[in-house]
CSV table of C-alpha atoms in Angstrom, one decimal:
chain,number,residue,atom,x,y,z
A,20,THR,CA,0.2,0.0,0.3
A,21,ALA,CA,3.0,2.6,1.3
A,22,GLU,CA,4.3,1.3,-2.5
A,23,ARG,CA,1.8,2.4,-4.4
A,24,ALA,CA,1.1,5.6,-2.6
A,25,GLY,CA,4.6,6.6,-3.7
A,26,PHE,CA,6.2,7.0,-1.0
A,27,ASP,CA,9.7,6.5,-0.9
A,28,SER,CA,10.9,4.6,1.7
A,29,VAL,CA,9.9,2.3,4.7
A,30,TRP,CA,11.7,1.7,8.1
A,31,VAL,CA,11.9,-0.1,10.8
A,32,ALA,CA,12.6,-0.2,14.2
A,33,GLU,CA,14.5,-3.0,16.7
A,34,SER,CA,14.1,-2.3,20.7
A,35,TYR,CA,13.5,-5.5,23.2
A,36,GLY,CA,11.1,-6.8,21.0
A,37,SER,CA,11.7,-8.0,17.2
A,38,ASP,CA,14.4,-7.5,15.1
A,39,VAL,CA,15.0,-4.9,12.2
A,40,VAL,CA,16.9,-7.5,10.3
A,41,SER,CA,14.1,-10.2,10.5
A,42,MET,CA,11.9,-7.5,9.3
A,43,LEU,CA,13.0,-6.6,6.5
A,44,ALA,CA,13.6,-9.1,4.9
A,45,TRP,CA,10.5,-10.5,5.1
A,46,LEU,CA,9.3,-7.2,3.4
A,47,ALA,CA,12.0,-7.5,0.6
A,48,PRO,CA,10.0,-9.9,-1.3
A,49,GLN,CA,7.1,-8.2,-1.1
A,50,THR,CA,7.8,-5.1,-2.6
A,51,GLU,CA,9.4,-3.7,-5.7
A,52,THR,CA,10.8,0.0,-5.4
A,53,ILE,CA,9.8,1.4,-2.2
A,54,LYS,CA,13.6,1.8,-0.1
A,55,LEU,CA,14.1,-0.5,3.0
A,56,GLY,CA,16.0,1.2,6.3
A,57,ALA,CA,16.2,0.0,9.8
A,58,ALA,CA,15.5,3.0,12.2
A,59,ILE,CA,17.5,1.5,13.9
A,60,MET,CA,19.8,-2.0,14.3
A,61,GLN,CA,21.0,-0.8,17.4
A,62,VAL,CA,24.9,-0.4,17.8
A,63,PRO,CA,25.0,-3.3,21.3
A,64,ALA,CA,22.7,-6.2,19.2
A,65,ARG,CA,24.8,-7.0,17.4
A,66,PRO,CA,28.8,-7.1,16.2
A,67,PRO,CA,30.4,-5.1,13.1
A,68,ALA,CA,30.2,-7.3,10.6
A,69,ALA,CA,27.3,-9.3,11.6
A,70,ALA,CA,25.5,-5.7,10.6
A,71,ALA,CA,27.7,-5.2,7.3
A,72,MET,CA,26.6,-9.2,6.6
A,73,ALA,CA,23.0,-8.8,7.5
A,74,GLY,CA,22.7,-5.1,5.6
A,75,ALA,CA,24.5,-6.5,2.4
A,76,THR,CA,22.1,-9.7,1.9
A,77,ILE,CA,19.3,-7.4,2.3
A,78,ASP,CA,20.4,-5.6,-0.1
A,79,ALA,CA,20.4,-8.1,-2.7
A,80,LEU,CA,17.4,-9.8,-1.6
A,81,SER,CA,16.0,-6.4,-2.2
A,82,GLY,CA,17.4,-5.3,-5.5
A,83,GLY,CA,19.7,-2.7,-3.9
A,84,ARG,CA,17.0,-0.9,-1.3
A,85,PHE,CA,17.7,-1.4,1.4
A,86,ILE,CA,19.0,1.5,4.0
A,87,PHE,CA,21.3,0.9,7.6
A,88,GLY,CA,20.2,3.2,9.9
A,89,PHE,CA,22.6,2.4,13.5
A,90,GLY,CA,22.0,4.7,17.0
A,91,PRO,CA,24.0,3.6,20.6
A,92,SER,CA,20.4,2.6,22.3
A,93,GLY,CA,20.5,4.3,25.7
A,94,PRO,CA,21.8,2.1,28.7
A,95,GLN,CA,18.8,0.4,29.6
A,96,VAL,CA,18.8,-2.1,26.6
A,97,SER,CA,22.8,-2.2,26.2
A,98,GLU,CA,23.5,-2.8,29.8
A,99,GLY,CA,20.1,-4.7,31.3
A,100,TRP,CA,19.4,-6.6,27.6
A,101,TYR,CA,23.0,-7.0,25.7
A,102,GLY,CA,25.6,-6.7,28.0
A,103,VAL,CA,27.8,-4.1,26.7
A,104,PRO,CA,29.1,-1.4,28.5
A,105,TYR,CA,27.4,1.9,27.1
A,106,ALA,CA,30.9,4.2,27.7
A,107,LYS,CA,31.6,6.3,24.9
A,108,PRO,CA,28.5,5.1,22.6
A,109,TRP,CA,29.5,7.7,20.5
A,110,GLY,CA,33.2,6.8,19.5
A,111,ARG,CA,31.9,2.9,19.4
A,112,ALA,CA,29.4,4.3,16.8
A,113,ARG,CA,31.7,6.1,14.9
A,114,GLU,CA,34.1,2.6,14.7
A,115,TYR,CA,30.9,0.6,14.1
A,116,VAL,CA,30.2,3.0,11.1
A,117,GLU,CA,33.9,2.7,9.8
A,118,ILE,CA,33.5,-1.1,9.9
A,119,VAL,CA,30.6,-1.9,8.4
A,120,ARG,CA,31.2,0.8,5.6
A,121,ARG,CA,34.4,-1.7,4.8
A,122,VAL,CA,33.1,-4.6,5.4
A,123,VAL,CA,30.5,-3.4,2.8
A,124,ALA,CA,32.9,-2.0,0.2
A,125,ARG,CA,35.4,-5.3,0.7
A,126,GLU,CA,38.6,-3.5,-1.1
A,127,GLU,CA,41.0,-5.8,1.3
A,128,ARG,CA,40.6,-7.8,4.4
A,129,LEU,CA,38.8,-6.3,7.6
A,130,GLU,CA,41.5,-5.4,9.8
A,131,TYR,CA,40.5,-3.1,12.3
A,132,HIS,CA,42.2,-1.1,15.1
A,133,GLY,CA,40.5,1.1,17.2
A,134,LYS,CA,39.7,2.2,20.8
A,135,HIS,CA,36.4,-0.3,20.8
A,136,TYR,CA,37.0,-2.9,18.3
A,137,GLU,CA,40.2,-4.5,16.9
A,138,LEU,CA,39.8,-7.2,14.7
A,139,PRO,CA,41.0,-9.7,13.8
A,140,LEU,CA,41.5,-9.8,18.0
A,141,PRO,CA,45.6,-10.3,18.5
A,142,GLY,CA,47.2,-12.9,19.6
A,143,GLY,CA,43.6,-15.1,18.8
A,144,GLU,CA,43.7,-17.9,15.6
A,145,GLY,CA,41.4,-15.2,14.0
A,146,LYS,CA,42.1,-13.7,10.9
A,147,ALA,CA,41.4,-10.7,8.4
A,148,LEU,CA,39.1,-11.9,6.1
A,149,LYS,CA,36.5,-10.3,3.6
A,150,LEU,CA,32.8,-10.7,3.1
A,151,ASN,CA,32.7,-13.9,1.0
A,152,PHE,CA,29.9,-12.4,-1.8
A,153,HIS,CA,30.1,-9.7,-4.1
A,154,PRO,CA,27.1,-7.3,-2.2
A,155,VAL,CA,25.1,-5.5,-4.9
A,156,ARG,CA,26.7,-2.1,-4.1
A,157,ASN,CA,29.6,-1.7,-3.0
A,158,ARG,CA,28.5,1.9,-0.6
A,159,ILE,CA,24.8,1.2,1.3
A,160,PRO,CA,23.7,4.3,2.8
A,161,VAL,CA,24.2,4.5,6.8
A,162,PHE,CA,21.8,7.5,8.4
A,163,ILE,CA,22.8,8.1,12.3
A,164,GLY,CA,19.6,8.1,14.8
A,165,ALA,CA,20.2,10.9,16.9
A,166,ILE,CA,19.1,13.2,19.7
A,167,GLY,CA,20.9,16.0,21.2
A,168,ARG,CA,23.4,17.8,20.1
A,169,LYS,CA,27.2,16.3,19.9
A,170,SER,CA,25.1,12.9,18.3
A,171,VAL,CA,23.5,15.1,16.2
A,172,GLU,CA,26.6,17.1,14.7
A,173,LEU,CA,28.3,13.2,14.6
A,174,ALA,CA,25.5,12.1,12.4
A,175,ALA,CA,26.2,15.4,9.6
A,176,GLU,CA,30.1,14.0,9.4
A,177,ILE,CA,30.2,10.2,9.2
A,178,ALA,CA,26.3,9.7,7.8
A,179,ASP,CA,24.6,9.5,5.0
A,180,GLY,CA,21.1,10.7,6.7
A,181,TRP,CA,19.7,11.5,10.3
A,182,ILE,CA,16.9,9.8,11.8
A,183,PRO,CA,15.3,12.4,14.3
A,184,ILE,CA,13.5,11.7,17.1
A,185,PHE,CA,11.9,13.6,20.0
A,186,PHE,CA,12.2,16.0,17.5
A,187,SER,CA,9.9,19.3,16.8
C-alpha cells in the first residue's frame, strides 16, 4: 500500500522486541521499489561485521533498496538487554560505521585497530577476512539515529542521513 501510494521508503524499528533484520528480510520480497530502512539497528545488539552481512544480504534480496540506520540505543537496553557497556556510545558508533562500510566495500580483508574494536583479535587464531559474496552495491547508505547536539553533529559528519526522534 505504501509503495502504491508513492512513498519513498519504509523504516522498521528495533528495541528489545522484534529485530530489524528479520522484518526487512520479510518485506524485501513483498515490495518492488520502496527503499527498506533500518531505524535503527542498535550498535550493542550485534557486532559490526554481523550488521554489515545482514545489510548486504537484505540489499541483495531487495535489489539494492536497503538503507542502514544505526544508533547506540541507551544504557538500559545496551547494558540490561545486551550486556554491553554503554560507555563512550558515540565513539563506538563511529568505529562501528567505519567497519560496516569497509565490510560492504569489500576492497580488502578486514583489519581494524580502534579504541572500541580490534579486528582480528590480537593473539587469537582469527585472521582478517573479506565478505565472501559481492554485494549489489559497494556503498550502502548509512543513517544515524541521534537525539543530542553532539550525536546529531556526528551524524552530519559520518552519515548519509539523520533519523531524528523527539524532534519538533
